[in-house]
């Protein structure tokens, strides 16, 4: 049977999940699948963006479908390409890059965007947002907010007091920014909470030093060239340095309207998720309107995806979507809550059961009609959430003793509560996984929480049910849960720990990534594991490491940082932040010659040329004739410095010369995650050396304090003092020794602050300074070998390792 063409517009959570469900029903043999995705990535978990902003998760951890997944499933992905229009008569989709994709069946999964209220002064004359104005919807938004907050260290205003706004507030606090939340309603999270619960949440937030302004209608953004404040409808003004819009979402339905589909709030669909005007066009997710409702939570989107996949593959032609009962369990600003159904009584039969304890931040409210739950709010204490959500979803009769709905009378243990849950009780609302499914998975041999979560998808959405999943696994295992050994693997694709991997590579003389997979993973290569292995091999073998093209991220392959539009940035080395008029003139001339869209000073005292086309990279490197600044990889990045004793009247140590020595010594050294350093000429710490991965601070008496494990990004942490030394040479020696110890013992993608906290400063100090394990000489020799093997990657301007590497191609992944 000849395959039909299936085109999917949208590569977000709804679109990618629908394709997963189609593939699970044999769709790979029915369709040639092509997808358009606006963002230059695979699919990631948008729910977890707030975790990336607040630093509790790395970007890499939230990806659901990396680029390799599309290749493995024979999906053509137009990555970073916006689908401009649908031609229904000729049945094809036009991409903004000029691509044309014919379809037999089409799925629109364009999702939604942040709603931006029409405020005076929001934009510059060219239509771009005024510097300091942000939306919070994508990974790029998250990065831009973090970068700006890190630099402004002032006051941020969040417009919107819903879930997203409060999560943004929590994330921004970690950057040392004072935060105010402005909400038009008279209480927070008015879609999920009633006024009394909203007041308790407001009090809790204020205790966390977040300002809350309610009943405020924002009318204008103040400031000529950048944000300086907000004006409200009552004439009052709030001074601030940045504004984040989190006032709701707006469905991306325009592409449907342009091709003649019926659009109200979103594209209107039937019970099979087809548009009302064209049975070959399906719509799923936040851009779909079903029976007047547009759903923004994950669970309804998954239900829609299942129905669509069943219908389009013929797996179940009678599959129908009848709407969703919306219930959610989440954590906001560290406060747990659950909400379902209505928030206020609407019928004379409605009965209210309520408990409040404001000082403890606890609020519970049930709305019962004819003995069944029609609405509930739980704030602070959600121990009864699982039972209540089950009762709400199934419309089951409730016990007459209403108090038992709010409290465990007689204080039964949590385990009893888990035991009493029926097998058909839904545990994971995001992915529709029941207690019975988890129990069956354990009986089938998956005896660890991680293995069960991977097999069932439970806990893989918002993550709020992970604790319950673990309890059910423990119950099913009779308390004998197996520890999943993979949690200790250095990378998921090679089933050994980091020490075992290092030992095997040395004993078996494994010097390439492919050799590691062949010897230690049965020859099965895992693309996601390759960069971590490549980094480790470079640490072990230095100049003997055998490079392989596909073992590195695009950044490391082209020695530049890819941007959201597919262009790159070029950051030349400027040791210690010291440059010359001639060097500046050369950089300026090159920026003009290649029409560089932006020239920006970085926080690391460098100059960043942004918006470079890939095929221009070698030409710019040649013209610059300055070594690479390595501002793109998991490696040593830069050493920031103050003026030191050269000009500063407070300086007690030559921080500038030391920074230059550091830069020239460690440039390009691979590390488990990026390493940033700084030197300060006195304890005033102008260069922020105390919050760098490694920092050196001059103190009286010609001595230097060496700090390690500092952080000033999403996490803010003052580093621990490793030791106090007498000279530049000693700073270099102990910094290098610690760096090598970190390279050999840290987890892949573990920053130094996490590593220092995990290992402990006392243990590190004993090994690195006191040589308690007798390995100091080996550590010194190992990093010296890596330093000696360094080659400036920008020398590829004269002879590229792969001649086609710097040829620009259409942004299509096949």
mmCIF file of C-alpha atoms in Angstrom, residues 381-666:
data_model
loop_
_atom_site.group_PDB
_atom_site.id
_atom_site.type_symbol
_atom_site.label_atom_id
_atom_site.label_comp_id
_atom_site.label_asym_id
_atom_site.label_seq_id
_atom_site.Cartn_x
_atom_site.Cartn_y
_atom_site.Cartn_z
ATOM 1 C CA UNK A 381 -2.394 20.454 52.309
ATOM 2 C CA UNK A 382 -3.326 18.281 49.313
ATOM 3 C CA UNK A 383 -3.107 14.880 50.994
ATOM 4 C CA UNK A 384 -6.700 14.094 49.901
ATOM 5 C CA UNK A 385 -6.207 15.318 46.329
ATOM 6 C CA UNK A 386 -5.896 11.872 44.707
ATOM 7 C CA UNK A 387 -9.174 10.628 46.147
ATOM 8 C CA UNK A 388 -11.051 13.863 45.406
ATOM 9 C CA UNK A 389 -9.779 14.094 41.823
ATOM 10 C CA UNK A 390 -10.897 10.525 41.284
ATOM 11 C CA UNK A 391 -14.333 11.245 42.738
ATOM 12 C CA UNK A 392 -14.645 14.377 40.583
ATOM 13 C CA UNK A 393 -13.548 12.664 37.379
ATOM 14 C CA UNK A 394 -15.835 9.629 37.873
ATOM 15 C CA UNK A 395 -18.760 11.469 39.408
ATOM 16 C CA UNK A 396 -18.846 8.872 42.204
ATOM 17 C CA UNK A 397 -21.143 9.256 45.265
ATOM 18 C CA UNK A 398 -19.394 10.747 48.303
ATOM 19 C CA UNK A 399 -19.575 9.452 51.896
ATOM 20 C CA UNK A 400 -22.094 11.132 54.191
ATOM 21 C CA UNK A 401 -19.349 11.911 56.716
ATOM 22 C CA UNK A 402 -18.037 14.954 54.851
ATOM 23 C CA UNK A 403 -15.160 15.504 57.268
ATOM 24 C CA UNK A 404 -13.444 12.395 55.912
ATOM 25 C CA UNK A 405 -13.213 14.149 52.546
ATOM 26 C CA UNK A 406 -10.903 16.772 54.007
ATOM 27 C CA UNK A 407 -9.001 14.835 56.675
ATOM 28 C CA UNK A 408 -7.818 11.318 57.414
ATOM 29 C CA UNK A 409 -9.840 10.757 60.584
ATOM 30 C CA UNK A 410 -7.726 8.664 62.933
ATOM 31 C CA UNK A 411 -4.660 9.759 60.949
ATOM 32 C CA UNK A 412 -4.172 6.712 58.732
ATOM 33 C CA UNK A 413 -0.808 6.482 57.019
ATOM 34 C CA UNK A 414 -0.229 7.602 53.457
ATOM 35 C CA UNK A 415 0.408 3.993 52.535
ATOM 36 C CA UNK A 416 -3.121 3.044 53.598
ATOM 37 C CA UNK A 417 -4.434 5.830 51.377
ATOM 38 C CA UNK A 418 -2.452 4.438 48.441
ATOM 39 C CA UNK A 419 -3.663 0.900 49.199
ATOM 40 C CA UNK A 420 -7.266 2.046 49.282
ATOM 41 C CA UNK A 421 -7.134 3.714 45.880
ATOM 42 C CA UNK A 422 -8.987 1.546 43.340
ATOM 43 C CA UNK A 423 -6.963 0.109 40.469
ATOM 44 C CA UNK A 424 -8.742 2.317 37.951
ATOM 45 C CA UNK A 425 -7.873 5.478 39.888
ATOM 46 C CA UNK A 426 -6.013 7.895 37.640
ATOM 47 C CA UNK A 427 -2.636 8.787 39.132
ATOM 48 C CA UNK A 428 -1.038 10.801 36.335
ATOM 49 C CA UNK A 429 -3.521 13.287 34.934
ATOM 50 C CA UNK A 430 -1.103 14.525 32.293
ATOM 51 C CA UNK A 431 -0.705 11.135 30.622
ATOM 52 C CA UNK A 432 -3.815 9.290 31.822
ATOM 53 C CA UNK A 433 -1.999 6.559 33.775
ATOM 54 C CA UNK A 434 -3.958 4.617 36.388
ATOM 55 C CA UNK A 435 -2.840 2.897 39.568
ATOM 56 C CA UNK A 436 -3.617 -0.434 37.895
ATOM 57 C CA UNK A 437 -1.355 0.369 34.947
ATOM 58 C CA UNK A 438 1.509 1.130 37.329
ATOM 59 C CA UNK A 439 0.876 -2.074 39.324
ATOM 60 C CA UNK A 440 0.789 -4.113 36.092
ATOM 61 C CA UNK A 441 4.043 -2.529 34.940
ATOM 62 C CA UNK A 442 5.723 -3.601 38.186
ATOM 63 C CA UNK A 443 4.390 -7.141 37.787
ATOM 64 C CA UNK A 444 5.836 -7.164 34.263
ATOM 65 C CA UNK A 445 9.302 -6.670 35.730
ATOM 66 C CA UNK A 446 9.787 -2.911 36.089
ATOM 67 C CA UNK A 447 10.657 -2.645 39.770
ATOM 68 C CA UNK A 448 12.040 0.885 40.084
ATOM 69 C CA UNK A 449 10.181 4.223 39.895
ATOM 70 C CA UNK A 450 12.360 5.397 37.000
ATOM 71 C CA UNK A 451 11.705 2.269 34.954
ATOM 72 C CA UNK A 452 7.960 2.465 35.602
ATOM 73 C CA UNK A 453 7.809 6.155 34.698
ATOM 74 C CA UNK A 454 9.648 5.566 31.435
ATOM 75 C CA UNK A 455 7.405 2.617 30.532
ATOM 76 C CA UNK A 456 4.057 4.215 31.436
ATOM 77 C CA UNK A 457 4.856 7.950 31.035
ATOM 78 C CA UNK A 458 3.487 8.524 34.532
ATOM 79 C CA UNK A 459 5.245 11.524 36.047
ATOM 80 C CA UNK A 460 6.646 12.637 32.699
ATOM 81 C CA UNK A 461 4.350 15.663 32.324
ATOM 82 C CA UNK A 462 4.250 18.275 35.080
ATOM 83 C CA UNK A 463 5.885 15.824 37.495
ATOM 84 C CA UNK A 464 3.520 16.500 40.411
ATOM 85 C CA UNK A 465 2.511 12.831 40.666
ATOM 86 C CA UNK A 466 6.054 11.400 40.912
ATOM 87 C CA UNK A 467 5.774 10.933 44.671
ATOM 88 C CA UNK A 468 2.560 8.952 44.340
ATOM 89 C CA UNK A 469 3.988 6.875 41.503
ATOM 90 C CA UNK A 470 6.956 5.973 43.716
ATOM 91 C CA UNK A 471 4.625 4.994 46.567
ATOM 92 C CA UNK A 472 2.575 2.736 44.281
ATOM 93 C CA UNK A 473 5.754 1.096 42.951
ATOM 94 C CA UNK A 474 6.875 0.503 46.530
ATOM 95 C CA UNK A 475 3.451 -0.963 47.363
ATOM 96 C CA UNK A 476 3.521 -3.246 44.308
ATOM 97 C CA UNK A 477 7.069 -4.394 45.158
ATOM 98 C CA UNK A 478 6.148 -5.173 48.736
ATOM 99 C CA UNK A 479 8.556 -2.516 49.925
ATOM 100 C CA UNK A 480 11.485 -4.056 48.008
ATOM 101 C CA UNK A 481 11.995 -1.430 45.336
ATOM 102 C CA UNK A 482 14.981 -1.983 43.092
ATOM 103 C CA UNK A 483 17.324 0.915 42.630
ATOM 104 C CA UNK A 484 17.574 1.656 38.943
ATOM 105 C CA UNK A 485 21.286 1.383 38.148
ATOM 106 C CA UNK A 486 20.887 3.770 35.225
ATOM 107 C CA UNK A 487 20.600 6.703 37.634
ATOM 108 C CA UNK A 488 24.327 6.236 38.243
ATOM 109 C CA UNK A 489 25.350 5.944 34.587
ATOM 110 C CA UNK A 490 27.542 8.757 33.289
ATOM 111 C CA UNK A 491 25.435 8.858 30.107
ATOM 112 C CA UNK A 492 22.255 6.858 29.449
ATOM 113 C CA UNK A 493 23.594 5.004 26.404
ATOM 114 C CA UNK A 494 26.539 3.278 28.129
ATOM 115 C CA UNK A 495 25.543 1.182 31.158
ATOM 116 C CA UNK A 496 28.463 1.992 33.472
ATOM 117 C CA UNK A 497 29.317 4.640 36.046
ATOM 118 C CA UNK A 498 31.809 7.394 35.274
ATOM 119 C CA UNK A 499 34.713 5.767 37.207
ATOM 120 C CA UNK A 500 34.004 2.455 35.458
ATOM 121 C CA UNK A 501 33.849 4.217 32.095
ATOM 122 C CA UNK A 502 37.167 6.000 32.671
ATOM 123 C CA UNK A 503 38.810 2.738 33.761
ATOM 124 C CA UNK A 504 37.454 0.832 30.736
ATOM 125 C CA UNK A 505 38.576 3.509 28.299
ATOM 126 C CA UNK A 506 42.102 3.445 29.732
ATOM 127 C CA UNK A 507 42.355 -0.345 29.986
ATOM 128 C CA UNK A 508 40.878 -0.999 26.526
ATOM 129 C CA UNK A 509 42.520 1.993 24.868
ATOM 130 C CA UNK A 510 39.166 3.423 23.736
ATOM 131 C CA UNK A 511 39.864 6.799 22.153
ATOM 132 C CA UNK A 512 36.775 7.493 20.044
ATOM 133 C CA UNK A 513 33.072 7.664 20.801
ATOM 134 C CA UNK A 514 32.249 4.899 18.328
ATOM 135 C CA UNK A 515 34.857 2.663 19.971
ATOM 136 C CA UNK A 516 33.208 3.213 23.365
ATOM 137 C CA UNK A 517 29.799 2.209 22.024
ATOM 138 C CA UNK A 518 31.238 -0.825 20.282
ATOM 139 C CA UNK A 519 33.101 -2.066 23.349
ATOM 140 C CA UNK A 520 30.725 -1.084 26.152
ATOM 141 C CA UNK A 521 27.233 -0.761 24.672
ATOM 142 C CA UNK A 522 27.021 -3.701 22.279
ATOM 143 C CA UNK A 523 27.590 -1.456 19.297
ATOM 144 C CA UNK A 524 24.302 0.397 19.822
ATOM 145 C CA UNK A 525 24.930 4.114 19.524
ATOM 146 C CA UNK A 526 22.852 6.591 21.502
ATOM 147 C CA UNK A 527 23.020 10.086 19.925
ATOM 148 C CA UNK A 528 22.114 11.853 23.169
ATOM 149 C CA UNK A 529 25.071 10.227 24.946
ATOM 150 C CA UNK A 530 27.710 11.138 22.368
ATOM 151 C CA UNK A 531 28.592 14.683 23.524
ATOM 152 C CA UNK A 532 29.144 13.518 27.110
ATOM 153 C CA UNK A 533 31.406 10.663 26.013
ATOM 154 C CA UNK A 534 33.328 12.960 23.660
ATOM 155 C CA UNK A 535 33.967 15.406 26.493
ATOM 156 C CA UNK A 536 35.179 12.640 28.793
ATOM 157 C CA UNK A 537 37.484 11.115 26.164
ATOM 158 C CA UNK A 538 39.052 14.507 25.595
ATOM 159 C CA UNK A 539 39.613 14.725 29.360
ATOM 160 C CA UNK A 540 41.227 11.270 29.468
ATOM 161 C CA UNK A 541 43.291 11.283 26.275
ATOM 162 C CA UNK A 542 43.903 14.976 25.510
ATOM 163 C CA UNK A 543 45.808 15.079 22.201
ATOM 164 C CA UNK A 544 45.242 11.360 21.542
ATOM 165 C CA UNK A 545 41.428 11.655 21.520
ATOM 166 C CA UNK A 546 40.020 10.708 18.100
ATOM 167 C CA UNK A 547 37.404 13.277 17.069
ATOM 168 C CA UNK A 548 34.269 12.177 15.233
ATOM 169 C CA UNK A 549 31.968 14.656 13.560
ATOM 170 C CA UNK A 550 28.630 13.341 14.806
ATOM 171 C CA UNK A 551 29.773 13.134 18.438
ATOM 172 C CA UNK A 552 29.438 16.832 19.121
ATOM 173 C CA UNK A 553 26.614 19.375 19.273
ATOM 174 C CA UNK A 554 26.347 21.819 16.375
ATOM 175 C CA UNK A 555 27.998 24.523 18.544
ATOM 176 C CA UNK A 556 31.155 22.454 19.017
ATOM 177 C CA UNK A 557 31.207 21.377 15.364
ATOM 178 C CA UNK A 558 31.182 24.928 13.998
ATOM 179 C CA UNK A 559 32.881 26.578 17.010
ATOM 180 C CA UNK A 560 30.090 29.128 17.428
ATOM 181 C CA UNK A 561 26.846 29.465 19.344
ATOM 182 C CA UNK A 562 23.692 28.809 17.307
ATOM 183 C CA UNK A 563 20.936 31.368 17.768
ATOM 184 C CA UNK A 564 17.164 30.966 17.585
ATOM 185 C CA UNK A 565 17.023 32.018 13.903
ATOM 186 C CA UNK A 566 19.717 29.547 12.825
ATOM 187 C CA UNK A 567 22.494 32.147 12.643
ATOM 188 C CA UNK A 568 25.551 32.075 14.910
ATOM 189 C CA UNK A 569 27.494 34.315 17.255
ATOM 190 C CA UNK A 570 31.222 34.974 17.119
ATOM 191 C CA UNK A 571 33.025 35.861 20.359
ATOM 192 C CA UNK A 572 36.776 36.393 19.976
ATOM 193 C CA UNK A 573 39.139 35.917 22.890
ATOM 194 C CA UNK A 574 39.879 39.075 24.912
ATOM 195 C CA UNK A 575 42.023 37.862 27.833
ATOM 196 C CA UNK A 576 41.212 39.667 31.058
ATOM 197 C CA UNK A 577 38.884 41.978 29.162
ATOM 198 C CA UNK A 578 41.947 43.917 27.943
ATOM 199 C CA UNK A 579 41.972 44.953 24.290
ATOM 200 C CA UNK A 580 43.527 47.641 22.094
ATOM 201 C CA UNK A 581 42.322 50.372 19.731
ATOM 202 C CA UNK A 582 43.633 48.364 16.769
ATOM 203 C CA UNK A 583 41.751 45.237 17.850
ATOM 204 C CA UNK A 584 38.556 47.183 18.424
ATOM 205 C CA UNK A 585 38.926 48.862 15.034
ATOM 206 C CA UNK A 586 39.354 45.451 13.361
ATOM 207 C CA UNK A 587 36.242 44.079 15.075
ATOM 208 C CA UNK A 588 34.248 47.158 14.034
ATOM 209 C CA UNK A 589 35.420 46.903 10.416
ATOM 210 C CA UNK A 590 34.436 43.231 10.263
ATOM 211 C CA UNK A 591 31.016 43.944 11.771
ATOM 212 C CA UNK A 592 30.415 46.476 8.978
ATOM 213 C CA UNK A 593 31.882 44.269 6.245
ATOM 214 C CA UNK A 594 29.602 41.329 7.070
ATOM 215 C CA UNK A 595 26.550 43.413 8.030
ATOM 216 C CA UNK A 596 26.510 41.978 11.533
ATOM 217 C CA UNK A 597 23.027 42.712 12.975
ATOM 218 C CA UNK A 598 24.200 43.176 16.572
ATOM 219 C CA UNK A 599 27.481 43.888 18.328
ATOM 220 C CA UNK A 600 27.118 43.355 22.069
ATOM 221 C CA UNK A 601 29.346 43.625 25.120
ATOM 222 C CA UNK A 602 29.016 40.466 27.204
ATOM 223 C CA UNK A 603 29.038 39.941 30.953
ATOM 224 C CA UNK A 604 32.341 38.109 30.542
ATOM 225 C CA UNK A 605 34.113 41.266 29.269
ATOM 226 C CA UNK A 606 34.081 40.273 25.620
ATOM 227 C CA UNK A 607 32.533 41.454 22.372
ATOM 228 C CA UNK A 608 29.849 39.311 20.757
ATOM 229 C CA UNK A 609 29.070 39.519 17.029
ATOM 230 C CA UNK A 610 25.531 38.151 16.630
ATOM 231 C CA UNK A 611 23.556 37.037 13.593
ATOM 232 C CA UNK A 612 26.402 35.506 11.551
ATOM 233 C CA UNK A 613 25.535 33.155 8.690
ATOM 234 C CA UNK A 614 27.213 29.774 8.938
ATOM 235 C CA UNK A 615 29.097 30.087 5.667
ATOM 236 C CA UNK A 616 30.554 33.427 6.821
ATOM 237 C CA UNK A 617 32.096 31.972 9.993
ATOM 238 C CA UNK A 618 35.485 30.919 8.513
ATOM 239 C CA UNK A 619 35.786 34.226 6.622
ATOM 240 C CA UNK A 620 35.209 36.238 9.799
ATOM 241 C CA UNK A 621 37.694 34.143 11.761
ATOM 242 C CA UNK A 622 40.317 34.770 9.065
ATOM 243 C CA UNK A 623 39.669 38.491 8.985
ATOM 244 C CA UNK A 624 39.633 38.790 12.763
ATOM 245 C CA UNK A 625 42.883 36.880 13.252
ATOM 246 C CA UNK A 626 42.033 36.586 16.961
ATOM 247 C CA UNK A 627 41.749 33.209 18.745
ATOM 248 C CA UNK A 628 38.361 31.753 19.618
ATOM 249 C CA UNK A 629 36.768 32.894 22.862
ATOM 250 C CA UNK A 630 35.088 29.476 23.307
ATOM 251 C CA UNK A 631 31.730 31.047 24.199
ATOM 252 C CA UNK A 632 29.769 28.090 22.885
ATOM 253 C CA UNK A 633 30.713 24.784 24.491
ATOM 254 C CA UNK A 634 30.822 22.819 27.706
ATOM 255 C CA UNK A 635 34.301 24.059 28.516
ATOM 256 C CA UNK A 636 36.290 26.808 30.166
ATOM 257 C CA UNK A 637 34.696 30.055 28.940
ATOM 258 C CA UNK A 638 36.299 33.259 30.237
ATOM 259 C CA UNK A 639 38.009 34.958 33.172
ATOM 260 C CA UNK A 640 36.517 38.281 34.185
ATOM 261 C CA UNK A 641 38.718 40.765 36.017
ATOM 262 C CA UNK A 642 38.659 44.150 37.691
ATOM 263 C CA UNK A 643 41.277 46.836 37.113
ATOM 264 C CA UNK A 644 43.386 45.585 40.028
ATOM 265 C CA UNK A 645 46.534 47.405 41.058
ATOM 266 C CA UNK A 646 47.156 48.964 37.630
ATOM 267 C CA UNK A 647 44.750 51.867 38.191
ATOM 268 C CA UNK A 648 42.405 51.153 41.088
ATOM 269 C CA UNK A 649 43.295 52.915 44.360
ATOM 270 C CA UNK A 650 41.779 50.037 46.382
ATOM 271 C CA UNK A 651 43.628 47.250 44.581
ATOM 272 C CA UNK A 652 45.926 45.006 46.604
ATOM 273 C CA UNK A 653 46.611 42.406 43.912
ATOM 274 C CA UNK A 654 47.295 42.412 40.161
ATOM 275 C CA UNK A 655 44.033 40.831 39.048
ATOM 276 C CA UNK A 656 44.342 41.823 35.394
ATOM 277 C CA UNK A 657 47.648 40.040 34.781
ATOM 278 C CA UNK A 658 46.353 36.987 36.659
ATOM 279 C CA UNK A 659 43.174 36.911 34.549
ATOM 280 C CA UNK A 660 45.239 37.007 31.359
ATOM 281 C CA UNK A 661 47.410 34.138 32.638
ATOM 282 C CA UNK A 662 44.299 32.114 33.511
ATOM 283 C CA UNK A 663 42.730 32.719 30.109
ATOM 284 C CA UNK A 664 45.850 31.699 28.221
ATOM 285 C CA UNK A 665 46.304 28.588 30.381
ATOM 286 C CA UNK A 666 42.783 27.129 30.348
#
